Coordinates of C-alpha atoms and ligand atoms in Angstrom, one line a residue:
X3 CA 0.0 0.0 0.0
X4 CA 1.6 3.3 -0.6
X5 CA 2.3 5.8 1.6
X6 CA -0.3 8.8 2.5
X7 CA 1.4 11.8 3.4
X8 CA -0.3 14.4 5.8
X9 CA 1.5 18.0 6.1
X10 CA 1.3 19.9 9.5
X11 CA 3.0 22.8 10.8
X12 CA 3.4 20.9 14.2
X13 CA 3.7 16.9 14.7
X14 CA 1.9 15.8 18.4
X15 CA 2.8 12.2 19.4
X16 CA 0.4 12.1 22.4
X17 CA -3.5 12.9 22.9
X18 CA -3.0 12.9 26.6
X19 CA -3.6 16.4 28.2
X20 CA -0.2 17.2 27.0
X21 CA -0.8 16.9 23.7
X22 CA -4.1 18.0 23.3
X23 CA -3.7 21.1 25.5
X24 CA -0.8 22.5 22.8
X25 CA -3.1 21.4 19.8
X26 CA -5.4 23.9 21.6
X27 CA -3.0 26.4 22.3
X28 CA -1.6 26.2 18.7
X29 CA -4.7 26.5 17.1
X30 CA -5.2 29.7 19.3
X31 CA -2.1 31.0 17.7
X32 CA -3.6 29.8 14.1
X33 CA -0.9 27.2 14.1
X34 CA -2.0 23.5 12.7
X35 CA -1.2 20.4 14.3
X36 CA -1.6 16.7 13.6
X37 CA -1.7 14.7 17.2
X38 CA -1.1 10.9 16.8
X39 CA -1.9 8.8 20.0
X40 CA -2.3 5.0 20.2
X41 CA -4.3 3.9 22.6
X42 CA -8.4 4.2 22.0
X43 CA -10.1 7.2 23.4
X44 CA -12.5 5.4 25.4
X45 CA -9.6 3.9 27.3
X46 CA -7.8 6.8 27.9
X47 CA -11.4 8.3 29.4
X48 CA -11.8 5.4 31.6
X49 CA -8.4 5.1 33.2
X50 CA -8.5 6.6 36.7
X51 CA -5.5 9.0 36.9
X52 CA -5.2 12.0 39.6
X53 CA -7.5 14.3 40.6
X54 CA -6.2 18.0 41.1
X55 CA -5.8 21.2 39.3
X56 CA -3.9 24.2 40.0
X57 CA -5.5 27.7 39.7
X58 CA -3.0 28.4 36.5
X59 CA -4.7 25.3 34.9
X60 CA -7.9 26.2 35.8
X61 CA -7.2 29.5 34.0
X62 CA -6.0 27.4 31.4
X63 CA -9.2 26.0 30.8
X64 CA -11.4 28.5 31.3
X65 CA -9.6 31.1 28.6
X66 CA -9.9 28.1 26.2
X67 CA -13.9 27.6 27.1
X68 CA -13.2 24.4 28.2
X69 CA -14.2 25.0 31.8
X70 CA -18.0 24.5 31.9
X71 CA -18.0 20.8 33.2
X72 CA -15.2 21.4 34.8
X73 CA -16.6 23.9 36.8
X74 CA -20.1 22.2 37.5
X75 CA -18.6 18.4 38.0
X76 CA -15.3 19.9 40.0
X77 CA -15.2 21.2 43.3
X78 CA -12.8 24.1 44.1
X79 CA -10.7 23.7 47.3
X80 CA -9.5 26.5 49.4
X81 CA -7.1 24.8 51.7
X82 CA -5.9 21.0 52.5
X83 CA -5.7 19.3 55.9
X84 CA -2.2 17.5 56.9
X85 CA -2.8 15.3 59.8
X86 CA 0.0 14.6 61.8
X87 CA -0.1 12.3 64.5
X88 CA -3.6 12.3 65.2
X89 CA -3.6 16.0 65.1
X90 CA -5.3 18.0 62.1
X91 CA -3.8 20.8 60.9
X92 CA -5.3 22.9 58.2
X93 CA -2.9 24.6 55.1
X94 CA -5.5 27.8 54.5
X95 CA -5.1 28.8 51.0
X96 CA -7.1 31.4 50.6
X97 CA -5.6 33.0 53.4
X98 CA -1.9 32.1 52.8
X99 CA -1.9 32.7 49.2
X100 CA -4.9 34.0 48.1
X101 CA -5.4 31.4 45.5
X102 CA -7.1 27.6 45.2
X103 CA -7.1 24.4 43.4
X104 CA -9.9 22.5 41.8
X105 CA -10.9 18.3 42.5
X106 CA -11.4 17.4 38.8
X107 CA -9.5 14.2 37.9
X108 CA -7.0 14.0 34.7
X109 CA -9.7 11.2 32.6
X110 CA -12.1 14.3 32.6
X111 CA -9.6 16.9 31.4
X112 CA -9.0 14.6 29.0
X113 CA -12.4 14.0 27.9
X114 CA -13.0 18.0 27.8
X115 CA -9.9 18.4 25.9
X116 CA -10.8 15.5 23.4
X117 CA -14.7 17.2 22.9
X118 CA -13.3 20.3 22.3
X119 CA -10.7 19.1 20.1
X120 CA -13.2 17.4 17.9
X121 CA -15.8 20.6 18.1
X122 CA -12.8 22.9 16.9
X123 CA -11.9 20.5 14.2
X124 CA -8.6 19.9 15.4
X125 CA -6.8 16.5 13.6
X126 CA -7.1 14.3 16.4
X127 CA -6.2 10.6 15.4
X128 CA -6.4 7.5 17.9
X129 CA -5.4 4.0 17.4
X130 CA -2.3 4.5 15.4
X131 CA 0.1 1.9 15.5
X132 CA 3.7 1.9 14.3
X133 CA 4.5 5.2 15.0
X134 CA 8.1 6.4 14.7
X135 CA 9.9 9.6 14.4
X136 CA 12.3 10.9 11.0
X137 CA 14.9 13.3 10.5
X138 CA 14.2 15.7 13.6
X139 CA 17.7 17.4 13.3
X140 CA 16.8 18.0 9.8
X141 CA 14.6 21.2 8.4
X142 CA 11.5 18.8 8.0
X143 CA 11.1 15.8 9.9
X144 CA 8.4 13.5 9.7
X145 CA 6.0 11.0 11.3
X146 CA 5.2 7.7 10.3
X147 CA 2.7 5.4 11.5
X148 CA -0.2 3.6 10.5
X149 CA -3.4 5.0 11.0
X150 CA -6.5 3.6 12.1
X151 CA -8.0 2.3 9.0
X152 CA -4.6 0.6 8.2
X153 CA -3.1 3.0 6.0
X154 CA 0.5 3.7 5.9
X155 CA 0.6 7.7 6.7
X156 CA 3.7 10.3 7.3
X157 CA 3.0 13.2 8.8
X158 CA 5.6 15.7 7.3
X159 CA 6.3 19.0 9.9
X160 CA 8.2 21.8 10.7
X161 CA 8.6 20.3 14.7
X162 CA 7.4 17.6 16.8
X163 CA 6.2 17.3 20.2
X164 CA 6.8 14.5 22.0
X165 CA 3.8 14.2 24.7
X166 CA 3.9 10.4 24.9
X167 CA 4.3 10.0 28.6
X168 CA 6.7 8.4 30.5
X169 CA 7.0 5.2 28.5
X170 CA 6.8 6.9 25.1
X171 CA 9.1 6.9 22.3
X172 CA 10.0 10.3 21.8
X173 CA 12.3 10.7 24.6
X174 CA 14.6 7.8 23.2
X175 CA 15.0 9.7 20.0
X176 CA 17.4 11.8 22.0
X177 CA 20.5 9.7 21.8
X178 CA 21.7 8.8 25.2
X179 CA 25.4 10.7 24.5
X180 CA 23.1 13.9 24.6
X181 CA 21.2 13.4 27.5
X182 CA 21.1 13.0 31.1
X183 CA 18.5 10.8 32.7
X184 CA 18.0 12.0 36.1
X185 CA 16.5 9.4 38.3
X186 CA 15.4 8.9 41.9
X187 CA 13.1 5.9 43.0
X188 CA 11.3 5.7 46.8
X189 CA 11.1 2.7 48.5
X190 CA 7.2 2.4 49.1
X191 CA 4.5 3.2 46.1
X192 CA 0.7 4.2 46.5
X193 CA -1.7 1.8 46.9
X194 CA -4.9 3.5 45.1
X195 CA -8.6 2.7 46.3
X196 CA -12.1 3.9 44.5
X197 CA -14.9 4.0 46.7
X198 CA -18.4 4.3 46.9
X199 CA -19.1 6.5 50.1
X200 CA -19.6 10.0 50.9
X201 CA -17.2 12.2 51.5
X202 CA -15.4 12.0 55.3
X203 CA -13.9 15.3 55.4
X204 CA -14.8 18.1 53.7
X205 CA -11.1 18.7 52.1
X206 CA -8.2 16.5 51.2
X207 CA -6.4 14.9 54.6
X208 CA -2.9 14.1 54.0
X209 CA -2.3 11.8 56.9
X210 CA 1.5 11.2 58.6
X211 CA 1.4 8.5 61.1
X212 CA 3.7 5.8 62.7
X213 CA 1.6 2.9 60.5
X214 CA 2.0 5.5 57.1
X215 CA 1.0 8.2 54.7
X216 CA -2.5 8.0 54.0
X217 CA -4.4 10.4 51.1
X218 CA -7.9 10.8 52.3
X219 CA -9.3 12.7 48.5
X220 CA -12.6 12.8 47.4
X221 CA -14.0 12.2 43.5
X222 CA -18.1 13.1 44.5
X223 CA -20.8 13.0 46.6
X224 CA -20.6 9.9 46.3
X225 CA -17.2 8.2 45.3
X226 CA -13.9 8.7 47.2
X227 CA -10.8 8.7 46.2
X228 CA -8.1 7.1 48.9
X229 CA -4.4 6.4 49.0
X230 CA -1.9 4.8 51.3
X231 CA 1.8 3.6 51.6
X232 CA 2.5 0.6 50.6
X233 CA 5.4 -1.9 49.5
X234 CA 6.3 -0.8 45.8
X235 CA 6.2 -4.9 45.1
X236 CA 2.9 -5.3 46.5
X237 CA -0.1 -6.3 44.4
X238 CA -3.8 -5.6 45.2
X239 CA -4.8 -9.1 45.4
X240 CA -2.7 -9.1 48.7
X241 CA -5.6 -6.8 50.3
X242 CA -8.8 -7.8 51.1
X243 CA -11.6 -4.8 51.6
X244 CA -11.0 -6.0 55.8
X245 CA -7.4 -4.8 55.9
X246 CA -7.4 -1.7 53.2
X247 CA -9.9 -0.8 56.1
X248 CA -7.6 -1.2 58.9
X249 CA -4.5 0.3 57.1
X250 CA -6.4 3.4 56.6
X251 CA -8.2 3.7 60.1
X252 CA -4.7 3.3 61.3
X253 CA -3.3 6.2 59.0
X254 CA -5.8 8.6 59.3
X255 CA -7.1 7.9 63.2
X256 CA -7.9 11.1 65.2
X257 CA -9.8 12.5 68.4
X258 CA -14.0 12.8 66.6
X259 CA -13.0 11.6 63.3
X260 CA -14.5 8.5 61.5
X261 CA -13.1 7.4 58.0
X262 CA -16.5 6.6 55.8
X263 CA -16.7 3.3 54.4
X264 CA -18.2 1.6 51.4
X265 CA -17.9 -1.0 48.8
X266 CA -14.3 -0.5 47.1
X267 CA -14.2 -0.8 43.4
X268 CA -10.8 -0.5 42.2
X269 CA -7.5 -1.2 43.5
X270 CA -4.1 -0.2 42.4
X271 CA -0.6 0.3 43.3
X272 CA 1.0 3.1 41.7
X273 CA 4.6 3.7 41.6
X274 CA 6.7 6.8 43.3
X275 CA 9.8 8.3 40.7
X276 CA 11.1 11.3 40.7
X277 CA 12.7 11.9 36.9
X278 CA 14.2 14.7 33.8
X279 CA 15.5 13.9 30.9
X280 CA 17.9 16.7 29.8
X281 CA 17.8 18.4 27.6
X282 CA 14.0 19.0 26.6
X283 CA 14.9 19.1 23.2
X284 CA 16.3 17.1 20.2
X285 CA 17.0 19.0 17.0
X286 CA 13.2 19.9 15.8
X287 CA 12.0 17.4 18.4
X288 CA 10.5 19.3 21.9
X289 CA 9.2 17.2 24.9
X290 CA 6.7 18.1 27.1
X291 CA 5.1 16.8 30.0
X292 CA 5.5 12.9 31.5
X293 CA 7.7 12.5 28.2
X294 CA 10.2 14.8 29.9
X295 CA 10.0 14.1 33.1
X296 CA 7.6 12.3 36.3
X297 CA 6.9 13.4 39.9
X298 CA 5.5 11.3 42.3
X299 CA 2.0 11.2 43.0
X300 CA 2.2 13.2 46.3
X301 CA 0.9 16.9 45.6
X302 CA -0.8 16.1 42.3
X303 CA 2.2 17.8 40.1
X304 CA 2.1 15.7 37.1
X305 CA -0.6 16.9 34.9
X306 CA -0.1 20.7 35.9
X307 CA 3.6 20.4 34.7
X308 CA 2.4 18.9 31.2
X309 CA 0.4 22.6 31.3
X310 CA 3.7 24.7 32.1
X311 CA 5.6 22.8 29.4
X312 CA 3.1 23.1 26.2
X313 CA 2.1 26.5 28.0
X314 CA 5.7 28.2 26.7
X315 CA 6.3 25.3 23.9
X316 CA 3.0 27.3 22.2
X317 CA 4.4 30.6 22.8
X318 CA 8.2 29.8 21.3
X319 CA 6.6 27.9 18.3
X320 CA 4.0 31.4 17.8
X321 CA 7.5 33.4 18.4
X322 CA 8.9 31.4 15.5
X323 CA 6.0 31.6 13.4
X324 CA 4.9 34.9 13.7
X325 CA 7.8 36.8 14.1
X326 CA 10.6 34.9 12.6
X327 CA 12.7 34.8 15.5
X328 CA 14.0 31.2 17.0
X329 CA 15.2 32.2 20.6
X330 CA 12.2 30.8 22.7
X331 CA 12.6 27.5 21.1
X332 CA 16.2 27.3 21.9
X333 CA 15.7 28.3 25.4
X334 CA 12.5 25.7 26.0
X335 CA 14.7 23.6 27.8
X336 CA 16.2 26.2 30.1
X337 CA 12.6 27.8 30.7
X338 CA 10.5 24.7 31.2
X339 CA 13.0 23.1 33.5
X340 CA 13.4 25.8 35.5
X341 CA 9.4 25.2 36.7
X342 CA 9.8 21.7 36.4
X343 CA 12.5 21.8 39.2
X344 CA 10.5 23.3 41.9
X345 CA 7.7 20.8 41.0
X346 CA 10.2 18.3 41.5
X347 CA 11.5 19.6 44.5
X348 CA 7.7 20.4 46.1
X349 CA 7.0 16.3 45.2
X350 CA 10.1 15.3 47.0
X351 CA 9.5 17.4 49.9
X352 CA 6.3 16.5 50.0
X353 CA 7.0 12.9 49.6
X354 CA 9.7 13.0 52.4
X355 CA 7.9 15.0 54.5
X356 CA 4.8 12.6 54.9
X357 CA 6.0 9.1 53.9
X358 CA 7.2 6.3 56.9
X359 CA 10.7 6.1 55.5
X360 CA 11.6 2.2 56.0
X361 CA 14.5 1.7 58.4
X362 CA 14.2 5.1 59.2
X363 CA 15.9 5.5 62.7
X364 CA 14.1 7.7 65.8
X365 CA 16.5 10.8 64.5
X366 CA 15.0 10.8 61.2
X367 CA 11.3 10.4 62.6
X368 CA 11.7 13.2 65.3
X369 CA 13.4 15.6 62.7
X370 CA 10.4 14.5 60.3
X371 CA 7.6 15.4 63.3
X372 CA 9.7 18.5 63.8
X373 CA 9.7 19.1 60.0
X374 CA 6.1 18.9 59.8
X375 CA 5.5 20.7 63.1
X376 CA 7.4 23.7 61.4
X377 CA 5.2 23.6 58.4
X378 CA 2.0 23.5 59.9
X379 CA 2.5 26.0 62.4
X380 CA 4.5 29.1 60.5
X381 CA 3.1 31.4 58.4
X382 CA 6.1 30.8 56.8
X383 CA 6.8 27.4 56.0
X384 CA 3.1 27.0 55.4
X385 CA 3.1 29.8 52.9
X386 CA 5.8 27.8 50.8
X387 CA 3.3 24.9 51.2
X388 CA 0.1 26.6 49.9
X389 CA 2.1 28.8 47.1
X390 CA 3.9 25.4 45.9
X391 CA 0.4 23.8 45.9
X392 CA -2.0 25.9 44.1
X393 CA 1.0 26.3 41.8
X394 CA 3.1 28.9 40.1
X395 CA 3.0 30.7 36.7
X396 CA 2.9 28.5 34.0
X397 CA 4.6 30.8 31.9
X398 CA 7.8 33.2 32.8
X399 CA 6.4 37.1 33.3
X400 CA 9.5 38.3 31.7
X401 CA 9.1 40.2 28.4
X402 CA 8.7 38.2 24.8
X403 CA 6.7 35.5 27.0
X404 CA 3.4 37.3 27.9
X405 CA 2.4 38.9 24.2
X406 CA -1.2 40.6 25.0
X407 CA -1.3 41.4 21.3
X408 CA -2.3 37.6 20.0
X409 CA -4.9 35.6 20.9
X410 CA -2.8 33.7 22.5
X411 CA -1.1 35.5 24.8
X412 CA -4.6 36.3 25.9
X413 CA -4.8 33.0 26.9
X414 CA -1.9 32.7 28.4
X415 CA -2.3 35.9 30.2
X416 CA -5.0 35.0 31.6
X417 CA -3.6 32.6 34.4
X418 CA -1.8 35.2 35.8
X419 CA -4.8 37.2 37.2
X420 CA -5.3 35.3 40.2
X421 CA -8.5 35.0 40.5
X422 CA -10.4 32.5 42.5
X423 CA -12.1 29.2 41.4
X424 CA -15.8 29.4 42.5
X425 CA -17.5 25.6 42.9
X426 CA -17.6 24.7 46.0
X427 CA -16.5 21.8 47.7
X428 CA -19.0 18.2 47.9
Ligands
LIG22 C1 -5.1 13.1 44.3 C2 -3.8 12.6 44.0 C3 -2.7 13.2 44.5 O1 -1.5 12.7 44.2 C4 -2.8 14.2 45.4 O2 -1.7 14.8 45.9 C5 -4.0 14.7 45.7 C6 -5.2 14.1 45.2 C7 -6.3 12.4 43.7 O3 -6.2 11.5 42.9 O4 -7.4 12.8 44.1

């Protein structure tokens, strides 16, 4: 069969919210794209991934009018609960920072960004298979892969984006003499429960406790969302509903507080890594999001640094475009990373901060308590907390970044008003 070639401005490997987030932003900018992604949509939609927004992504959606479901499914949070010991101990947003975070998991951003995609027209193609990259140090690489109906297709571009998450293939098209894989792995992973109860708190508790972390979140009024430490090794069939139960009545146990039960309907255990690939970019080839780099699971970083990424990818491709000049792309590296870092920074700390380390000695649990004791009772340390949290700009303010004179820069623009979500809580 011969080959049917497709010609795009920009080249997505990815329909995850990576991907389809800069397909929006580029088509803001008048910019086409082609975004390739293998798996089917309705399994993407039904995979149960994290479950919170920063404000800056909010404001992403909203300036794209992709916020109405959002906004009436969602439930904005003003603040979080750490629970040390027993004790509860509430972060205050609004007050710290001025700013909050919205409940709304990943599968529904997705599903947003996939309606809207198709609404706007956008050249959205799922179940591809064979996909593999060409020429990206060249002028015009390329795309091949075959599409859904079987045909052999290449996508021929002037760049490619590589939002193919953490196991993707764009990555390893940087050779390894060019780039540094910086790694860290924690000894204990998530173990992931769905549940059908109401809500038993009215914001997120992230418990510290001599048996654990434990993630007390929320989904709706009627499904819950719950997390605790477990062996990275372990599997789910080695927990019966009895001593999930147990494990997080141990975690979470304080003075007037009972943990809600209810049928549990899905079990996982999830992972903890901390990695960057560096550099972000290969010849005509740009990374962005879990392609680049992962954070574990603890502060709900992941999705909002795919936003940060695309976020100034879209701007330094509308710099090229529009006005000829090539010096945001060749800093995309520099200026993503330097966001990415605190992100990764905030997840370690965070991870650190709350997890049981195994072996850990009574220095390191002591200095942990005082750690935690710090943070929940300074303005201080609990301002880094809630700033880190609700999340920083996704662009840089500097000049060349923020262009109020395109659509786009509208949008980006936008996120930088600070202004508050408005759902309420379930
Ligand atoms: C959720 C996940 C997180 O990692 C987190 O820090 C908060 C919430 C969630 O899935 O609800």
């Amino acid at each position: 069969m011969s080959e049917r070639i497709v010609r795009t401005q920009v080249g997505i490997v990815g329909a995850g919210p990576a991907g389809l987030w800069l397909a929006h932003l580029l088509a803001v900018a008048g910019i086409d794209s082609v975004v390739l992604e293998k798996r089917p949509r309705a399994e993407i939609a039904a995979t149960h991934r994290a479950g919170i927004l920063e404000q800056g992504t909010v404001d992403l959606m909203t300036a794209l009018g992709l916020d109405a479901r959002m906004r009436a499914e969602g439930y904005a949070h003003h603040g979080i609960e750490l629970r040390v010991a027993g004790q509860a101990r509430r972060i205050d947003f609004a007050d710290l920072v001025g700013r909050a975070v919205q409940l709304y998991p990943q599968q529904e951003v997705f599903s947003d960004l996939a309606d809207g995609a198709a609404a706007k027209g956008l050249d959205v193609r799922f179940e591809v298979a064979d996909v593999a990259l060409h020429d990206l140090t060249g002028e015009s690489p390329s795309i091949t892969f075959t599409d859904a109906d079987g045909t052999p297709t290449r996508v021929v571009c002037d760049f490619v984006a590589g939002c193919d998450g953490s196991r993707g293939i764009s990555k390893r098209a940087i050779p390894e003499v060019l780039r540094t894989d910086h790694f860290r792995e924690y000894p204990f992973g998530w173990f992931g429960i769905l549940v059908e109860a109401e809500p038993s708190a009215p914001e997120l508790i992230y418990a510290n406790s001599d048996h654990g972390f434990a993630l007390i979140s929320q989904r709706t009024a009627t499904t819950q969302r719950m997390y605790f430490q477990c062996d990275p090794t372990d599997s789910p069939d080695n927990w019966d509903d009895e001593r999930i139960w147990d494990q997080l009545d141990a975690c979470t146990a304080a003075p007037g507080f009972t943990l809600r039960r209810g049928p549990i309907f899905d079990k996982t255990v999830i992972p903890m890594r901390s990695y960057v690939c560096e550099p972000l970019q290969y010849g005509r080839l740009f990374l962005a999001g879990d392609a680049g780099h992962t954070v574990p699971p603890t502060g709900a970083k992941g999705m909002n640094l795919a936003a940060g990424d695309v976020s100034v990818l879209a701007r330094s491709l509308e710099r090229y475009y529009r006005e000829g000049e090539a010096d945001l792309l060749e800093t995309y590296t520099a200026t993503a990373l330097s966001r990415v870092w605190k992100a990764q920074h905030f997840s370690w700390w965070m991870t650190s901060m709350l997890h049981t380390q195994p072996g850990a000695s009574t220095f390191d649990r002591r200095r942990q308590l005082g750690e935690l004791d710090l943070v929940t009772t300074s303005r201080a340390g609990s301002t880094y907390l809630a700033e880190a949290y609700t999340g920083w700009p996704l662009i840089p303010t500097r000049p060349g970044f923020l262009d109020p004179d395109t659509a786009l820069g509208n949008v980006l623009a936008s996120q930088l008003t600070g202004r508050e979500t408005t759902a309420s809580r379930p």
